[in-house]
Amino acid sequence: PIERFRASVHKVMSMHKGTRAMTAAIGIGAEPGIDPRRESADLLYGHIHQRCQIEICDYSGLRSSFGRMSNRQFVDIMSSDMASARDSWVKVRWINIAGMSWDVIRAVAIRYDLHPLAVEDMVHARNGNSSKADYHAKHLFLRVLCHELVESAESMAAFDEVLGDMPRTESPLPYDDAKEGSISAGREDADDEMTVFSKGGSAKSTIRRRRRFWLPTHNPDIENTPLKVNFPRTAAHPYANKQMAAKKKLQDQERSIEALKRQGQAYVPVNVYPVHIFLTRDGTVISIQPNSDPELTSPITRRLQQIDSTLRSSADPSILVQSLLDLIVDKAIEVIDEYQGRIKMFERDVLLKPDIKVVRNLHLLSGDLIMHKRTLEPIKTLVYGLRVYDRDRCAAILEPEQQQHERKKWGYMSYKSKIYLADVYDHMEYVLSSLDMFASTAENLIGYTFNMTSYQMNDVMRRLTLATIIFLPLTLLTGYFGMNFHSMWSLGHSDLFFWEIAIPMMIFIVPSFTRSDIKRGVRYLHKRIVAKEAIEVRV
């Protein structure tokens, strides 16, 4: 019994050491990148789960094959060399993942050897992150913020709740095949869906069922601490607690601001979320979006089903990447058109009757336009870089000796795709120039409203001043004749005497106070006469 008790105590102590080591790596100074081969990555990100809709499309200029599957089926296919192998006729493979789930990300990252920094960008994606293009030796990685107009005012808070503000993992270690585990092993029943293949084919069920594993306890290293794969994320680290509290406070403030914005007519419901695109050297395109509904990419799927479309007949993976970028830019154009309608409506209201409510709506609209410009402007830089600097950036990541042997591999984008990217660049120019124009229009309308309000107030004060000047001599005389004295030389006369004094005083006082207005009126009449004479002389 004593030996068993000691063994249990040592096991608990080892677990606490591993937990402290894991939480110590959270926050500032942690190693960048997420290696899905590390067992600690499963511990930290295993709770990220979503039922995804995954589509695999293999096509060439003459044939095509479309399939849809669940998380578990996709993981099984990616873990088997035989099931994931492409047929000889396949020129391009498109893996479209709708939803963010760690088991799916882990499987596709291991299969296609995705860079740890790219995996980190997917897991740590936030709506405020800018669009960018990263060049790696085996693939091109794009993160593009999609601006989608929705009918309701519901935001994508669910996406932030699923991913959250995740910590970084440590530096990569070699992957042990003997300890390979599937994070979806505990969710096999939840994702039991049928695979649909348009050509009647299906993946062979030659994949062995993975089992959940425990890490050994003999090694004190963090990777070999006795923790299960699905161990929940701990927040025992003080920095992690402080970071989570600050993030929760910020989210509460954002929800309050969104709720207040929805009260006015200036609110345009726009979902902003990242779309991640990978382009590998073997002609594989991987697109990952946080929405579990693949409605965003359905136009691309329909174009691939048409054998005479440029996307299908070219059988060029870079054309597929260009089509995805063009789709995202077209979504942004829909948002721009909606804002244009709001600007026209507020301009009409300002011209009819300037009101402080319209100023409030214009202020909110101007703020949204500035925020959208901040998230849309990097897309223009991304497209420009793909068109101009693609070959240079690919050459920069190669070693000097590799540049002699792999010169043909320079550049991920083909010449044809760069031609079509020019059209995407023009659309982004239109979007950004429209944002600038709308923001300037909103500011001008706000200034016009305040100027009109100030002018109306000045005009009212001018009228009151003019009335005061007119009645000033009358008030003076009325006060004089209303004094109660017994002997006054002016008493004993009729009311005609009052006007004999008042009218001369008015003739003297009123022109004296309105002299500047009289001069402006005379100059205006002189200009009108000069203009009329000029027209008559020309005729």
XYZ file of C-alpha atoms in Angstrom:
539
model
C 0.000 0.000 0.000
C 2.806 2.441 0.787
C 4.465 1.875 -2.596
C 1.150 2.425 -4.369
C 0.573 5.625 -2.423
C 4.063 6.889 -3.326
C 3.502 6.042 -6.993
C 0.195 7.959 -6.976
C 1.834 10.953 -5.314
C 4.651 10.987 -7.898
C 2.098 10.758 -10.693
C 0.105 13.726 -9.358
C 3.297 15.754 -8.921
C 4.307 14.990 -12.502
C 0.915 16.154 -13.726
C 1.247 19.462 -11.848
C 4.751 20.002 -13.228
C 3.480 19.498 -16.761
C 0.563 21.869 -16.185
C 2.852 24.575 -14.802
C 5.217 24.152 -17.738
C 2.355 24.458 -20.196
C 0.966 27.610 -18.622
C 4.435 29.144 -18.334
C 4.680 29.192 -22.122
C 1.491 31.230 -22.448
C 1.760 34.886 -23.329
C 4.620 37.178 -24.230
C 7.853 35.542 -25.306
C 6.369 32.208 -26.370
C 7.780 30.463 -29.409
C 5.835 31.466 -32.554
C 4.069 28.882 -34.641
C 1.920 25.824 -33.941
C 3.241 22.416 -34.895
C 0.278 19.984 -35.076
C 2.687 17.063 -34.651
C 3.350 18.087 -31.087
C 1.195 16.440 -28.484
C 1.001 19.700 -26.531
C -0.818 21.286 -29.502
C -3.642 18.772 -28.996
C -3.745 19.691 -25.319
C -4.001 23.421 -26.000
C -6.270 23.458 -29.058
C -8.203 20.204 -28.784
C -11.293 22.004 -27.475
C -11.697 23.843 -30.812
C -14.335 21.736 -32.462
C -17.022 22.466 -35.002
C -19.005 20.221 -37.286
C -17.521 21.169 -40.632
C -18.724 20.681 -44.154
C -15.719 19.610 -46.205
C -15.747 19.461 -49.981
C -13.022 17.888 -52.112
C -13.057 18.709 -55.799
C -10.667 17.049 -58.253
C -10.800 18.353 -61.786
C -9.009 18.736 -65.055
C -10.002 20.170 -68.393
C -12.058 17.045 -69.256
C -13.138 15.376 -66.017
C -14.206 16.366 -62.518
C -15.147 14.721 -59.254
C -16.884 16.325 -56.284
C -17.207 14.933 -52.771
C -18.544 16.069 -49.398
C -17.672 14.517 -46.076
C -17.650 15.000 -42.309
C -14.798 15.673 -39.903
C -14.051 12.036 -39.097
C -14.149 10.894 -42.711
C -11.841 13.702 -43.781
C -9.363 12.911 -41.004
C -9.350 9.246 -42.036
C -8.708 10.153 -45.676
C -5.898 12.568 -44.810
C -4.193 9.958 -42.601
C -4.057 7.374 -45.386
C -1.662 7.688 -48.317
C -3.834 5.437 -50.434
C -7.128 7.243 -49.765
C -5.669 10.733 -50.206
C -3.750 9.936 -53.379
C -4.880 11.752 -56.516
C -5.740 10.004 -59.764
C -3.476 10.471 -62.740
C -6.012 12.621 -64.611
C -6.375 15.144 -61.773
C -4.657 18.463 -62.431
C -6.069 20.475 -59.526
C -7.436 19.403 -56.149
C -9.527 21.870 -54.186
C -10.175 21.147 -50.501
C -12.866 23.524 -49.268
C -13.324 23.400 -45.477
C -16.348 25.233 -44.074
C -15.815 25.467 -40.335
C -12.903 25.618 -37.874
C -12.099 22.424 -36.031
C -8.752 21.368 -34.642
C -9.006 17.740 -35.792
C -9.520 18.878 -39.394
C -6.790 21.542 -39.234
C -4.384 19.064 -37.699
C -5.061 16.412 -40.343
C -4.676 18.739 -43.339
C -1.605 20.428 -41.814
C 0.183 17.107 -41.349
C -0.787 15.782 -44.768
C 0.379 18.842 -46.729
C 3.144 19.884 -44.313
C 1.714 23.334 -43.663
C 4.058 25.798 -42.017
C 3.593 26.237 -38.222
C 3.253 30.013 -38.631
C 0.396 29.530 -41.098
C -1.347 27.146 -38.693
C -0.955 29.707 -35.930
C -2.503 32.406 -38.126
C -5.544 30.183 -38.681
C -6.050 29.296 -35.030
C -5.331 32.795 -33.734
C -7.422 34.494 -36.396
C -9.285 37.607 -35.300
C -11.556 39.936 -37.214
C -9.078 42.760 -36.670
C -6.170 40.944 -38.315
C -5.219 42.325 -41.698
C -5.051 40.419 -44.954
C -1.620 39.177 -45.940
C 0.331 36.759 -48.145
C 3.117 34.569 -46.728
C 5.499 32.665 -48.980
C 6.871 29.348 -47.779
C 8.984 26.731 -49.504
C 6.133 24.235 -49.953
C 3.073 26.453 -50.177
C 1.683 29.946 -50.478
C -0.518 31.111 -47.610
C -3.135 33.850 -47.956
C -5.306 35.298 -45.230
C -8.028 37.517 -46.665
C -10.732 39.286 -44.670
C -14.115 38.705 -46.271
C -16.765 41.440 -45.863
C -20.158 39.854 -46.361
C -23.467 41.711 -46.256
C -26.104 39.871 -44.225
C -29.826 40.394 -43.950
C -30.064 40.409 -40.151
C -28.007 42.270 -37.584
C -26.487 39.110 -36.129
C -22.726 39.255 -35.830
C -20.224 36.424 -35.947
C -19.687 36.253 -32.200
C -19.808 32.466 -32.359
C -16.563 32.385 -34.326
C -14.730 34.408 -31.679
C -16.115 32.177 -28.942
C -14.919 29.019 -30.708
C -11.355 30.195 -31.302
C -10.831 32.839 -28.671
C -7.427 34.191 -27.751
C -5.352 31.026 -27.799
C -1.832 30.718 -26.394
C 1.159 29.787 -28.471
C 2.832 26.392 -28.361
C 6.518 25.717 -27.935
C 9.179 25.027 -30.532
C 8.522 22.001 -32.778
C 9.792 18.554 -31.832
C 10.019 15.408 -34.004
C 6.727 13.638 -34.487
C 6.395 10.135 -33.035
C 4.212 7.949 -35.244
C 3.784 5.432 -32.481
C 2.014 7.986 -30.350
C -0.207 9.346 -33.120
C -3.666 10.141 -31.847
C -6.803 11.568 -33.291
C -8.456 14.426 -31.484
C -11.756 13.368 -33.000
C -11.705 9.883 -31.459
C -14.109 10.953 -28.746
C -16.472 12.536 -31.235
C -16.929 9.662 -33.699
C -20.592 9.261 -32.962
C -21.295 12.984 -33.226
C -19.819 13.258 -36.725
C -21.255 10.063 -38.164
C -22.362 11.394 -41.531
C -22.453 9.847 -44.996
C -19.950 10.815 -47.660
C -21.508 12.015 -50.912
C -19.535 11.655 -54.140
C -21.035 12.934 -57.353
C -19.271 10.273 -59.397
C -20.347 7.423 -57.208
C -16.903 6.827 -55.723
C -16.010 6.735 -52.047
C -12.906 6.454 -49.951
C -11.980 2.929 -49.009
C -12.441 2.139 -45.350
C -8.899 0.885 -44.974
C -8.122 3.391 -42.254
C -7.540 1.850 -38.886
C -9.537 3.332 -36.021
C -7.307 5.490 -33.939
C -7.369 5.132 -30.208
C -7.104 7.749 -27.528
C -3.703 7.661 -25.901
C -2.049 8.675 -22.648
C 1.359 10.248 -22.434
C 3.969 8.225 -20.535
C 5.061 9.344 -17.099
C 8.704 8.280 -17.062
C 9.962 11.464 -18.777
C 9.586 14.822 -16.994
C 9.541 16.693 -20.316
C 6.394 18.686 -21.044
C 5.606 16.535 -24.083
C 5.566 13.390 -21.938
C 3.555 14.506 -18.932
C 0.660 12.206 -17.985
C -2.110 14.346 -19.476
C -4.817 13.214 -21.851
C -5.207 14.653 -25.334
C -8.558 16.219 -24.616
C -7.360 17.836 -21.409
C -9.120 21.220 -21.163
C -7.164 24.399 -21.415
C -6.019 25.658 -18.062
C -6.074 29.302 -17.106
C -4.022 29.054 -13.930
C -1.333 31.369 -15.187
C -1.749 34.924 -13.805
C -1.036 36.497 -17.163
C -3.619 34.227 -18.812
C -6.262 35.198 -16.237
C -5.529 38.900 -16.728
C -5.590 38.531 -20.510
C -8.900 36.664 -20.466
C -10.476 39.251 -18.155
C -9.346 42.122 -20.378
C -10.646 40.352 -23.462
C -14.025 39.700 -21.826
C -14.315 43.365 -20.893
C -13.468 44.400 -24.444
C -16.050 41.986 -25.869
C -18.721 43.399 -23.544
C -17.934 46.921 -24.721
C -18.090 45.846 -28.373
C -21.480 44.202 -27.820
C -22.797 47.363 -26.171
C -21.584 49.517 -29.043
C -23.121 47.152 -31.598
C -26.441 47.194 -29.750
C -26.462 51.006 -29.716
C -25.573 51.186 -33.408
C -28.505 48.981 -34.352
C -30.902 51.609 -33.040
C -30.184 53.965 -35.938
C -30.609 53.831 -39.683
C -26.861 53.995 -40.299
C -26.200 50.426 -39.160
C -25.260 48.106 -42.015
C -24.936 44.464 -40.886
C -21.607 43.288 -42.274
C -19.830 40.086 -41.243
C -16.052 40.377 -41.347
C -14.212 37.079 -41.061
C -10.918 35.657 -42.358
C -10.689 33.200 -45.231
C -7.451 31.198 -45.355
C -6.128 29.923 -48.687
C -3.193 27.582 -49.289
C -1.627 26.928 -52.698
C 0.854 24.044 -52.800
C 3.397 23.137 -55.434
C 1.517 20.002 -56.515
C -1.599 21.951 -57.574
C -3.625 21.621 -54.375
C -5.698 24.566 -53.169
C -6.991 24.530 -49.577
C -9.559 27.112 -48.482
C -10.696 27.342 -44.874
C -13.446 29.626 -43.602
C -14.966 29.861 -40.100
C -18.577 29.533 -41.278
C -19.888 25.981 -41.263
C -22.034 26.805 -44.298
C -20.137 26.625 -47.623
C -22.537 29.104 -49.255
C -19.685 31.581 -49.752
C -17.852 29.341 -52.208
C -20.920 27.858 -53.938
C -20.459 30.117 -57.039
C -16.959 28.674 -57.502
C -18.328 25.141 -57.256
C -20.968 25.849 -59.888
C -18.326 27.283 -62.225
C -16.201 24.160 -61.829
C -19.172 22.045 -62.876
C -19.321 23.917 -66.192
C -16.802 22.369 -68.553
C -16.608 25.464 -70.782
C -15.782 27.912 -67.973
C -12.329 29.490 -67.834
C -11.784 28.195 -64.317
C -12.459 24.618 -65.387
C -10.841 24.589 -68.831
C -7.593 26.184 -67.645
C -7.029 23.547 -64.925
C -4.745 26.065 -63.236
C -4.642 26.149 -59.409
C -3.587 29.798 -59.405
C -6.729 30.639 -61.414
C -8.735 29.009 -58.618
C -6.950 31.194 -56.060
C -7.705 34.247 -58.215
C -11.373 33.220 -58.383
C -11.558 33.001 -54.597
C -9.990 36.458 -54.267
C -12.374 37.840 -56.877
C -15.318 36.344 -54.986
C -14.229 38.042 -51.756
C -13.807 41.383 -53.549
C -17.268 41.029 -55.122
C -18.693 40.582 -51.626
C -17.000 43.840 -50.640
C -18.594 45.588 -53.639
C -22.034 44.539 -52.364
C -21.202 46.174 -49.037
C -20.088 49.349 -50.841
C -23.362 49.491 -52.789
C -25.338 49.242 -49.553
C -23.377 52.104 -48.004
C -23.940 54.176 -51.132
C -27.689 53.766 -50.691
C -27.449 54.892 -47.059
C -25.385 57.943 -48.024
C -27.987 58.962 -50.641
C -30.785 58.573 -48.101
C -29.026 60.734 -45.496
C -28.142 63.351 -48.118
C -31.814 63.642 -49.013
C -32.737 64.042 -45.327
C -30.106 66.743 -44.853
C -31.309 68.706 -47.884
C -34.933 68.472 -46.767
C -34.474 69.225 -43.076
C -31.124 69.126 -41.244
C -31.525 67.308 -37.947
C -29.247 66.165 -35.145
C -30.489 62.586 -35.627
C -29.159 62.629 -39.168
C -25.838 63.941 -37.862
C -25.680 61.009 -35.417
C -26.327 58.514 -38.193
C -23.729 60.157 -40.413
C -21.188 60.038 -37.587
C -21.748 56.299 -37.069
C -21.637 55.693 -40.801
C -18.365 57.592 -41.141
C -16.799 55.515 -38.360
C -17.842 52.253 -40.023
C -16.426 53.409 -43.340
C -13.068 54.181 -41.725
C -12.980 50.747 -40.067
C -13.839 48.992 -43.315
C -11.120 50.900 -45.139
C -8.625 49.680 -42.552
C -9.577 46.046 -43.207
C -10.005 46.335 -46.978
C -6.876 48.287 -47.888
C -4.459 45.373 -47.190
C -6.342 43.290 -49.788
C -5.213 45.741 -52.450
C -1.620 45.386 -51.301
C -1.979 41.594 -51.282
C -3.299 41.472 -54.862
C -0.611 43.859 -56.063
C 2.090 41.732 -54.457
C 0.781 38.564 -56.108
C 0.870 40.265 -59.508
C 4.256 42.009 -59.273
C 6.436 40.339 -56.643
C 5.377 36.688 -56.843
C 8.541 35.416 -58.559
C 10.851 37.606 -56.461
C 9.366 36.415 -53.183
C 9.546 32.779 -54.251
C 13.193 33.255 -55.194
C 13.920 34.897 -51.858
C 12.876 31.817 -49.862
C 15.207 29.520 -51.836
C 18.816 28.892 -51.025
C 21.430 30.089 -53.572
C 22.172 26.530 -54.698
C 18.453 25.768 -55.033
C 17.905 28.745 -57.317
C 19.999 27.040 -60.000
C 18.057 23.744 -59.979
C 14.533 24.921 -59.129
C 14.254 27.933 -61.403
C 11.146 26.445 -63.044
C 9.362 26.402 -59.704
C 9.635 30.119 -59.196
C 6.286 31.784 -58.711
C 3.020 30.336 -57.465
C 0.870 32.460 -59.777
C 0.756 31.799 -63.514
C 0.828 34.536 -66.149
C -2.844 33.989 -66.927
C -3.851 34.354 -63.285
C -1.895 37.616 -63.064
C -3.932 38.970 -65.981
C -7.152 38.226 -64.139
C -5.693 39.584 -60.907
C -5.454 42.946 -62.640
C -9.243 42.993 -62.787
C -9.420 42.162 -59.069
C -6.995 45.012 -58.407
C -9.223 47.428 -60.351
C -12.228 46.343 -58.296
C -10.304 46.991 -55.098
C -9.379 50.436 -56.404
C -13.092 51.116 -56.884
C -13.925 49.851 -53.402
C -11.284 51.948 -51.649
C -11.999 55.095 -53.667
C -15.702 54.663 -52.900
C -14.943 54.370 -49.198
C -12.932 57.598 -49.316
C -15.681 59.353 -51.260
C -18.427 58.168 -48.903
C -16.427 59.187 -45.819
C -15.799 62.634 -47.318
C -19.457 62.967 -48.258
C -20.518 62.054 -44.744
C -18.144 64.626 -43.244
C -19.375 67.284 -45.700
C -22.992 66.534 -44.825
C -22.180 66.805 -41.126
C -20.471 70.161 -41.727
C -23.339 71.334 -43.923
C -25.857 70.433 -41.222
C -24.006 72.396 -38.557
C -23.490 75.335 -40.930
C -27.190 75.397 -41.806
C -28.148 75.204 -38.153
C -25.760 78.044 -37.333
C -27.034 80.105 -40.273
C -30.640 79.644 -39.215
C -29.784 80.687 -35.681
C -27.914 83.755 -36.936
C -30.825 84.653 -39.195
C -33.261 84.452 -36.280
C -31.002 86.615 -34.129
C -30.686 89.114 -36.982
C -34.445 89.426 -37.239
C -34.799 89.905 -33.522
C -32.061 92.545 -33.595
C -33.768 94.350 -36.473
C -37.075 94.373 -34.606
C -35.329 95.667 -31.507
C -33.719 98.487 -33.507
C -37.051 99.502 -35.045
C -38.878 99.611 -31.743
C -36.013 101.093 -29.755
C -37.013 104.797 -30.286
C -40.672 103.974 -29.708
C -39.838 102.231 -26.463
C -37.723 105.196 -25.420
C -40.487 107.701 -26.087
C -43.107 105.462 -24.481
C -41.039 105.306 -21.333
C -40.582 109.061 -21.367
C -44.263 109.893 -21.757
C -45.238 107.261 -19.238
C -43.409 108.951 -16.338
C -45.684 110.229 -13.587
C -44.652 113.853 -13.053
C -47.046 116.706 -12.214
C -45.491 119.320 -14.429
C -44.100 118.303 -17.860
C -43.947 120.594 -20.847
C -44.837 117.731 -23.229
C -48.085 116.970 -21.474
C -51.265 118.556 -22.707
C -50.715 117.620 -26.353
C -52.498 115.077 -28.496
C -51.025 111.682 -29.597
C -49.928 113.345 -32.807
C -47.183 115.018 -30.820
C -45.767 111.556 -29.930
C -45.408 110.579 -33.589
C -43.939 113.958 -34.487
C -41.045 113.085 -32.186
C -40.902 109.290 -32.828
C -40.756 109.298 -36.642
C -37.701 111.577 -36.935
C -35.940 109.518 -34.283
C -36.678 106.290 -36.175
C -35.461 107.848 -39.440
C -32.163 108.682 -37.757
C -31.608 105.594 -35.551
C -32.677 102.756 -37.904
C -30.330 103.721 -40.788
C -27.534 104.288 -38.322
C -27.746 100.666 -37.015
C -28.514 99.080 -40.418
C -25.906 100.994 -42.397
C -23.845 97.855 -43.251
C -26.962 96.007 -44.452
C -27.909 98.971 -46.638
C -24.432 99.044 -48.184
C -24.566 95.314 -48.953
C -27.971 95.767 -50.547
C -26.699 98.632 -52.725
C -23.679 96.610 -53.844
C -25.923 93.646 -54.684
C -28.175 95.855 -56.832
C -25.115 97.322 -58.590
C -23.818 93.833 -59.409
C -27.174 92.785 -60.782
C -27.271 95.860 -63.025
C -23.716 95.248 -64.265
C -24.495 91.603 -65.042
C -27.682 92.532 -66.871
C -25.870 95.161 -68.942
C -23.153 92.650 -69.884
C -25.764 90.197 -71.147
C -27.527 92.902 -73.170
C -24.245 94.077 -74.754
C -23.379 90.492 -75.825
C -26.779 90.011 -77.392
